[in-house]
Each structure stands twice: as structure tokens, then as C-alpha cells.
Amino acid sequence: MELMVLLNALVTRLLFVLHSLIGVWRVTAAKKEPKYWLLALLNLLLCLETGLTLKFKQGRGYKWFSPAIFLYLICTVPSLWLLEIHHGTQYCGNEPGAVQVNVSNQDFNQSRDSSHGSEGTDHHIIQTAKVFVNQLSTICETVWTLALHQTFLLLLVVGRWLLPIGVEITRDQLSQLLLMFVGTAADILEFASETLDIEDVRKNYVLINAILAVWTWSMLQFPLDLAVQHIGCKPTASTRRIPSLLLCRYSAELWNIGVSLFIQDGPFFIVRSILMGHFRIFNQMLVFFTAKNILVVTLQLYRLAVITLDFRATILQKSRKGEVGCCPCEPYEASTHAIADQDTEMKEVVAFPPKEESQAPSEDQ
């Protein structure tokens, strides 16, 4: 097993566990009940997955699915649910600048006092760490919850980047996937923060659960890699049907459209439409992002129509050439047919040479 592969696999999963434990700590501090520390036991699943991956896959990833990302979702999403449902009423009077000033002032005072002691630098570092932890504990719950949301989405993208890839996915495909995840994470964060910050939404417990359910549903696209990988297809009898051929040729594009319509932009549009239509909640950002979801859904449907028409034109073109049984999604097949045609022509030339060449010996005589 390569050293870098092992290091990336372990460090990434360690970051996942640490972030999950921070979320459990915040839930326990907000609820003031030690029983919520039991949520930390979910990290045992991630530890088990790490051992199995190192043993059977030598630390590398799987095809089309990332178990580490999926288990990270399982470990972290419950804590964020509890924090959003609790949403403490603590007044956020601690501005970020004020927190930094308090920490720096206390650190300065403690460093001045500790310089007269015998322990020196070690004592100063310990005292600074204690002050920093105490200041973090005074930050209001809403700021903590938003920070956990932000770091959660960032770790999903960075963790997918650091995790060792399998042999089925290339670096080019991984880069495309990461760029898609960055835009997806920004949309998901905006959806959760913008809708849950509405005062009328906070008063409706059912509506909060519905929004969090849609948010959780949208997070399920992160463990999947189907948006950049094409499904292999061969012209067998089972794949000569039109739907199978369409999926064979445009598997990545169709998955991308399906994610947008059924996992992200479609559900987001439905939730925002309900907020405006049924609950009469209107604000500038809600209207803007609703229009944005409508535009994205429309463009995705337009893209689906373009793909269907292009596929239909390809099928008709091949049927006219007598290649109905050929799978239009395999690029190597066209070259195979071309090489076969060239071989046939060469055999005909050899079998029937030109008359001028056959008469050449007689003229010499």
C-alpha cells in the first residue's frame, strides 16, 4: 500500500470524525443533557469502514459511490438537525470582531503574567488555549450552527478531493466532480440558511422539519460519482432497446439532469413556492432564488430535449445506413466498422487486379 494513499485515507477520515464530534459537543452544550454524547457512537461506523477499506481496497475508493462520505453524512446530519430544531434564543451580542479583541487582550495579559513565572512558554500556550476555548463557548448558538453548516459543506468537497480515488475514475473526472460539488454546496448552504432564518418559518415546527428533510435529501448526491462517469455499453441484444442505448450514450448527462430536477433545484423550487404561495412569505432573496430555480429547471428540461433529439437523429442516420444493431454510444465501434470496410476493399483489390497490370507482361514480350 502506498504511503500517500494510506495517509490521505486516514487523515481525511480523521477530519470527518473530529468535525462530527464538534457537532455532538455543540448539541450537548445546547441541550444541556449528557445523553446526546451517544451520537458520537455513530463514528464507529466510519471507523469500521476505514478498516474494511484499508483491508480490501488498499485505501482506495469504490466505483460510483463513496462510503466514507455517506457515513460522514450519517454522523453529522443528526447533530445539525438537533441544532436547527433547538435554535436557542441566546442573544448574539458577540460580534466576531469583539471576540477577537477579547481574546487578544486576555492573551496579552496572561502572556505578561506568565513571563514572570518559571514555566515560561509552555504555560503561556496552555493558558492561551484555555482562554480560546472559553471564548468559543460564549459564542451564541446561531453562529455555531451556521459555522458547522459551512465547515460541513467545505469538508465534503475537500474530503472528496483528499480521499484516494479508485481505478474507475480519472483525475479529470474528479476535477469535474469537485467543481460541481462547489456550486452544489453553495446552493445547499444558501437554501438552508435563507429559508430557516425567516421568522415565520421558525414559528412553524412542521415547516422546519420539512425544510430539513429536503436539505438532507439534497445532501445524498455527494457520495455519488455518476455525474462524471459513463456507463459501459456493448451492442448486445439487451442493450439494443432505445432507452438502454440512450442511457448508454448520455449516462453522465442524464444523471446530472436527474440530480438537478429531483434532488436539488426541483425540491428547492417546490419548498420556496409553498413558502410564497401557501404561507404568504415574501422577501427579495426568496423571490430571486425561486426565479433562479425556475430558470435552472427550465434549462435542464431544454437540455434533456436537445439530448433526445440528437439521439433520435443518430438512430435515424444509422438506420438509413443499415447499422440499426450498432450501439451509437461506443466510439470504438465506428472505427472497427471502418477498419473492416477497408479490409474488405483491400481484399477485393487483391482478388481482382486492374487489367492494365495484367497486360503489362504481354507488352514486354
Coordinates of C-alpha atoms in Angstrom, one line a residue:
M1 CA 0.0 0.0 0.0
E2 CA 1.4 3.4 -1.0
L3 CA 2.3 5.7 1.9
M4 CA 0.4 8.7 0.4
V5 CA -2.7 6.7 -0.2
L6 CA -2.7 5.5 3.4
L7 CA -2.0 8.9 4.7
N8 CA -4.8 10.6 2.7
A9 CA -7.3 7.9 3.7
L10 CA -6.6 8.2 7.4
V11 CA -6.2 12.0 7.6
T12 CA -9.5 12.6 5.7
R13 CA -11.5 10.3 7.9
L14 CA -9.9 11.7 11.0
L15 CA -11.1 15.2 9.9
F16 CA -14.6 13.7 9.4
V17 CA -14.6 12.2 12.9
L18 CA -13.3 15.5 14.6
H19 CA -16.0 17.6 12.9
S20 CA -18.7 15.2 13.8
L21 CA -17.5 15.2 17.5
I22 CA -17.6 19.0 17.5
G23 CA -21.2 18.9 16.3
V24 CA -22.1 16.4 19.1
W25 CA -20.4 18.7 21.6
R26 CA -22.5 21.6 20.5
V27 CA -25.7 19.6 20.7
T28 CA -24.8 18.5 24.2
A29 CA -24.0 22.1 25.2
A30 CA -27.1 23.5 23.7
K31 CA -29.4 20.8 25.1
K32 CA -27.5 20.6 28.4
E33 CA -28.1 16.9 28.5
P34 CA -25.1 14.4 28.5
K35 CA -27.2 11.7 26.8
Y36 CA -26.6 13.4 23.4
W37 CA -23.0 12.2 23.6
L38 CA -24.4 8.9 22.4
L39 CA -24.5 10.4 18.9
A40 CA -20.7 10.1 18.9
L41 CA -21.2 6.3 18.7
L42 CA -22.1 6.8 15.0
N43 CA -18.5 7.4 14.3
L44 CA -17.8 3.7 15.0
L45 CA -19.4 3.1 11.5
L46 CA -16.8 5.3 9.9
C47 CA -14.0 3.6 11.8
L48 CA -15.4 0.2 10.6
E49 CA -15.5 1.5 7.1
T50 CA -11.9 2.7 7.3
G51 CA -10.7 -0.7 8.4
L52 CA -12.6 -2.5 5.7
T53 CA -11.4 -0.1 3.0
L54 CA -7.8 -0.4 4.1
K55 CA -8.0 -4.2 4.1
F56 CA -10.0 -4.9 0.9
K57 CA -9.3 -1.8 -1.3
Q58 CA -5.9 -0.8 0.0
G59 CA -7.3 2.6 1.0
R60 CA -8.7 3.4 -2.5
G61 CA -12.3 4.4 -3.3
Y62 CA -15.1 2.5 -4.9
K63 CA -16.8 2.9 -8.2
W64 CA -19.7 5.3 -8.4
F65 CA -20.0 5.6 -4.6
S66 CA -18.0 6.8 -1.6
P67 CA -18.9 5.0 1.7
A68 CA -16.7 7.4 3.7
I69 CA -18.7 10.5 2.5
F70 CA -22.0 8.7 3.1
L71 CA -21.1 7.7 6.7
Y72 CA -19.8 11.2 7.3
L73 CA -23.3 12.4 6.4
I74 CA -24.8 9.9 8.8
C75 CA -22.5 11.0 11.6
T76 CA -23.1 14.8 11.2
V77 CA -26.6 15.4 9.8
P78 CA -28.4 14.3 13.1
S79 CA -26.4 16.9 15.1
L80 CA -27.3 19.7 12.6
W81 CA -30.9 18.6 12.8
L82 CA -31.0 19.0 16.6
L83 CA -29.2 22.3 16.5
E84 CA -31.6 23.7 13.9
I85 CA -34.7 22.4 15.7
H86 CA -33.4 23.8 19.1
H87 CA -32.3 27.1 17.7
G88 CA -31.6 28.7 21.1
T89 CA -32.8 32.2 21.9
Q90 CA -29.4 33.4 23.1
Y91 CA -28.8 37.0 22.1
C92 CA -25.9 37.2 19.6
G93 CA -24.2 40.2 21.1
N94 CA -20.8 38.7 20.5
E95 CA -19.7 40.2 17.2
P96 CA -16.7 38.4 15.6
G97 CA -14.5 41.4 16.0
A98 CA -15.4 41.7 19.7
V99 CA -14.5 38.1 20.3
Q100 CA -11.1 38.6 18.7
V101 CA -10.4 41.7 20.8
N102 CA -11.3 39.9 24.0
V103 CA -9.1 37.0 23.1
S104 CA -6.1 39.2 22.2
N105 CA -6.4 41.3 25.3
Q106 CA -6.6 38.4 27.7
D107 CA -3.8 36.6 25.9
F108 CA -1.7 39.7 26.2
N109 CA -2.4 40.0 29.9
Q110 CA -1.8 36.3 30.5
S111 CA 1.4 36.3 28.5
R112 CA 2.7 39.2 30.6
D113 CA 1.9 37.4 33.8
S114 CA 3.3 34.1 32.7
S115 CA 6.6 35.7 31.6
H116 CA 7.3 36.2 35.3
G117 CA 6.8 32.5 36.1
S118 CA 9.1 29.6 35.9
E119 CA 7.2 27.6 33.3
G120 CA 7.6 30.2 30.5
T121 CA 6.4 29.4 27.0
D122 CA 4.6 26.1 27.8
H123 CA 2.5 27.7 30.5
H124 CA 1.6 30.6 28.1
I125 CA 0.4 28.2 25.4
I126 CA -1.8 26.3 27.8
Q127 CA -3.3 29.5 29.2
T128 CA -3.9 30.8 25.7
A129 CA -5.7 27.6 24.7
K130 CA -7.9 27.7 27.8
V131 CA -8.9 31.3 27.0
F132 CA -9.6 30.5 23.4
V133 CA -11.9 27.6 24.4
N134 CA -13.7 29.7 26.9
Q135 CA -14.3 32.4 24.3
L136 CA -15.6 29.8 21.8
S137 CA -18.1 28.7 24.4
T138 CA -19.5 32.2 24.7
I139 CA -20.4 32.4 21.0
C140 CA -24.2 32.2 20.5
E141 CA -25.8 29.1 19.2
T142 CA -26.9 30.5 15.9
V143 CA -23.3 31.5 15.0
W144 CA -22.2 28.0 15.9
T145 CA -24.9 26.3 13.8
L146 CA -24.1 28.4 10.8
A147 CA -20.3 27.7 11.2
L148 CA -21.0 24.0 11.4
H149 CA -23.1 24.1 8.2
Q150 CA -20.3 26.0 6.4
T151 CA -17.5 23.7 7.6
F152 CA -19.6 20.6 6.9
L153 CA -20.0 21.5 3.2
L154 CA -16.4 22.6 2.9
L155 CA -15.2 19.3 4.4
L156 CA -17.4 17.4 1.9
V157 CA -15.7 19.0 -1.0
V158 CA -12.2 18.9 0.5
G159 CA -12.6 15.4 1.8
R160 CA -13.7 14.1 -1.6
W161 CA -10.6 15.7 -3.1
L162 CA -8.3 14.2 -0.5
L163 CA -9.8 10.7 -0.5
P164 CA -7.8 8.3 -2.7
I165 CA -9.7 7.6 -5.9
G166 CA -10.3 4.2 -7.4
V167 CA -9.1 2.9 -10.7
E168 CA -12.5 3.6 -12.3
I169 CA -12.4 7.4 -12.0
T170 CA -9.7 9.6 -13.6
R171 CA -8.2 12.8 -12.3
D172 CA -10.1 14.8 -15.0
Q173 CA -13.4 13.3 -13.9
L174 CA -12.5 14.0 -10.2
S175 CA -11.8 17.7 -11.1
Q176 CA -15.1 18.0 -12.8
L177 CA -16.9 16.4 -9.9
L178 CA -15.2 18.8 -7.4
L179 CA -16.2 21.8 -9.4
M180 CA -19.8 20.6 -9.5
F181 CA -19.7 20.0 -5.7
V182 CA -18.5 23.6 -5.0
G183 CA -21.5 25.0 -6.8
T184 CA -23.9 22.5 -5.3
A185 CA -22.6 23.2 -1.7
A186 CA -23.1 26.9 -2.2
D187 CA -26.7 26.4 -3.3
I188 CA -27.5 24.0 -0.5
L189 CA -26.0 26.3 2.2
E190 CA -28.0 29.2 0.8
F191 CA -31.2 27.2 0.8
A192 CA -30.8 26.1 4.4
S193 CA -29.7 29.5 5.8
E194 CA -32.1 31.6 3.7
T195 CA -35.2 29.7 4.5
L196 CA -34.6 28.8 8.1
D197 CA -33.7 32.3 9.0
I198 CA -37.2 33.5 8.2
E199 CA -39.0 34.4 11.4
D200 CA -42.4 32.9 10.3
V201 CA -40.7 29.7 9.4
R202 CA -39.1 29.4 12.9
K203 CA -42.6 29.6 14.4
N204 CA -43.8 26.5 12.4
Y205 CA -42.2 23.3 13.7
V206 CA -43.6 21.2 10.8
L207 CA -42.2 23.6 8.2
I208 CA -38.8 23.4 9.8
N209 CA -38.8 19.6 9.6
A210 CA -39.9 19.7 6.0
I211 CA -37.1 22.1 5.1
L212 CA -34.5 20.0 6.9
A213 CA -35.9 16.9 5.2
V214 CA -35.4 18.5 1.8
W215 CA -31.9 19.7 2.8
T216 CA -31.0 16.1 3.9
W217 CA -32.3 14.7 0.6
S218 CA -30.1 17.1 -1.3
M219 CA -27.0 16.1 0.6
L220 CA -27.3 12.5 -0.7
Q221 CA -25.8 13.5 -4.1
F222 CA -22.3 14.0 -2.5
P223 CA -21.4 10.3 -2.1
L224 CA -22.3 9.6 -5.7
D225 CA -19.9 9.9 -8.7
L226 CA -22.4 9.1 -11.5
A227 CA -22.4 12.7 -12.8
V228 CA -19.0 12.3 -14.4
Q229 CA -18.8 8.6 -15.2
H230 CA -20.3 7.0 -18.3
I231 CA -21.8 3.5 -18.0
G232 CA -20.1 1.0 -20.2
C233 CA -22.3 -0.3 -23.1
K234 CA -21.9 -3.1 -25.6
P235 CA -24.2 -3.8 -28.5
T236 CA -25.8 -6.9 -27.1
A237 CA -29.4 -7.9 -27.6
S238 CA -30.4 -6.4 -24.2
T239 CA -28.9 -3.0 -24.9
R240 CA -30.4 -2.6 -28.4
R241 CA -33.6 -1.1 -27.0
I242 CA -33.9 2.7 -27.3
P243 CA -33.9 3.6 -23.6
S244 CA -30.9 1.4 -22.9
L245 CA -29.0 3.0 -25.8
L246 CA -29.9 6.5 -24.6
L247 CA -28.7 5.7 -21.1
C248 CA -25.6 4.2 -22.6
R249 CA -24.6 7.2 -24.5
Y250 CA -25.7 10.0 -22.2
S251 CA -25.4 8.4 -18.7
A252 CA -23.5 11.2 -17.1
E253 CA -25.6 14.0 -18.6
L254 CA -28.9 12.2 -17.7
W255 CA -27.7 11.7 -14.1
N256 CA -26.8 15.4 -13.9
I257 CA -30.2 16.4 -15.1
G258 CA -31.9 14.0 -12.8
V259 CA -30.0 15.3 -9.8
S260 CA -31.0 18.9 -10.6
L261 CA -34.7 18.0 -11.2
F262 CA -35.3 15.6 -8.4
I263 CA -32.7 16.1 -5.7
Q264 CA -31.7 19.8 -5.8
D265 CA -33.4 22.5 -7.9
G266 CA -36.7 20.8 -8.2
P267 CA -37.3 20.2 -4.5
F268 CA -35.9 23.7 -3.6
F269 CA -38.3 25.3 -6.1
I270 CA -41.2 23.4 -4.5
V271 CA -40.3 24.4 -1.0
R272 CA -39.9 28.1 -1.9
S273 CA -43.1 28.1 -3.9
I274 CA -45.0 26.7 -0.9
L275 CA -43.5 29.4 1.3
M276 CA -44.7 32.1 -1.1
G277 CA -47.9 30.6 -2.3
H278 CA -49.4 29.0 0.9
F279 CA -47.7 30.8 3.8
R280 CA -47.5 34.2 2.0
I281 CA -43.8 34.7 2.9
F282 CA -42.1 37.1 0.6
N283 CA -38.7 38.7 0.6
Q284 CA -36.3 39.8 -2.1
M285 CA -33.8 36.9 -1.8
L286 CA -36.6 34.3 -1.6
V287 CA -38.1 35.6 -4.9
F288 CA -34.7 35.8 -6.6
F289 CA -33.7 32.2 -5.7
T290 CA -37.1 30.9 -6.7
A291 CA -36.7 32.5 -10.1
K292 CA -33.2 31.0 -10.3
N293 CA -34.6 27.5 -9.6
I294 CA -37.2 28.0 -12.3
L295 CA -34.5 29.0 -14.8
V296 CA -32.3 26.0 -13.9
V297 CA -35.2 23.6 -14.1
T298 CA -36.2 25.0 -17.5
L299 CA -32.7 24.8 -18.8
Q300 CA -32.3 21.2 -17.7
L301 CA -35.5 20.3 -19.4
Y302 CA -34.3 22.1 -22.5
R303 CA -31.0 20.1 -22.3
L304 CA -33.0 16.9 -22.0
A305 CA -34.9 17.7 -25.1
V306 CA -31.7 18.5 -27.0
I307 CA -30.2 15.2 -25.9
T308 CA -33.3 13.3 -27.0
L309 CA -33.4 15.0 -30.4
D310 CA -29.7 14.4 -31.0
F311 CA -30.0 10.7 -30.1
R312 CA -33.1 10.3 -32.3
A313 CA -31.1 11.9 -35.2
T314 CA -28.2 9.5 -34.6
I315 CA -30.6 6.5 -34.6
L316 CA -32.2 7.6 -37.9
Q317 CA -28.9 8.2 -39.5
K318 CA -27.6 4.8 -38.6
S319 CA -30.9 3.1 -39.6
R320 CA -30.5 4.6 -43.1
K321 CA -27.0 3.2 -43.4
G322 CA -28.2 -0.3 -42.3
E323 CA -26.5 -0.1 -38.8
V324 CA -29.6 -0.4 -36.7
G325 CA -28.0 -3.1 -34.5
C326 CA -24.9 -1.0 -33.8
C327 CA -24.8 0.8 -30.4
P328 CA -24.4 4.5 -31.1
C329 CA -22.6 5.1 -27.8
E330 CA -19.4 3.2 -28.4
P331 CA -16.9 5.3 -30.3
Y332 CA -14.6 2.4 -30.9
E333 CA -17.3 0.5 -32.9
A334 CA -17.3 3.1 -35.7
S335 CA -13.6 2.8 -36.1
T336 CA -14.0 -1.0 -36.0
H337 CA -16.5 -0.9 -38.8
A338 CA -14.3 1.5 -40.8
I339 CA -11.3 -0.8 -40.5
A340 CA -13.5 -3.8 -41.5
D341 CA -14.6 -1.9 -44.6
Q342 CA -11.0 -1.0 -45.5
D343 CA -10.0 -4.7 -45.1
T344 CA -12.8 -5.7 -47.4
E345 CA -11.8 -3.2 -50.1
M346 CA -8.2 -4.4 -49.9
K347 CA -9.3 -8.0 -50.3
E348 CA -11.3 -7.0 -53.4
V349 CA -8.3 -5.2 -54.9
V350 CA -6.1 -8.2 -54.4
A351 CA -8.7 -10.6 -55.8
F352 CA -9.4 -8.5 -58.9
P353 CA -6.3 -6.6 -60.0
P354 CA -6.6 -4.0 -62.7
K355 CA -6.5 -5.0 -66.4
E356 CA -3.6 -2.7 -67.2
E357 CA -1.3 -4.5 -64.7
S358 CA -2.3 -7.9 -66.1
Q359 CA -1.5 -6.9 -69.7
A360 CA 1.9 -5.4 -68.7
P361 CA 3.9 -8.7 -69.1
S362 CA 2.4 -9.3 -72.6
E363 CA 3.6 -5.9 -73.8
D364 CA 7.1 -6.7 -72.6
Q365 CA 7.1 -9.9 -74.6

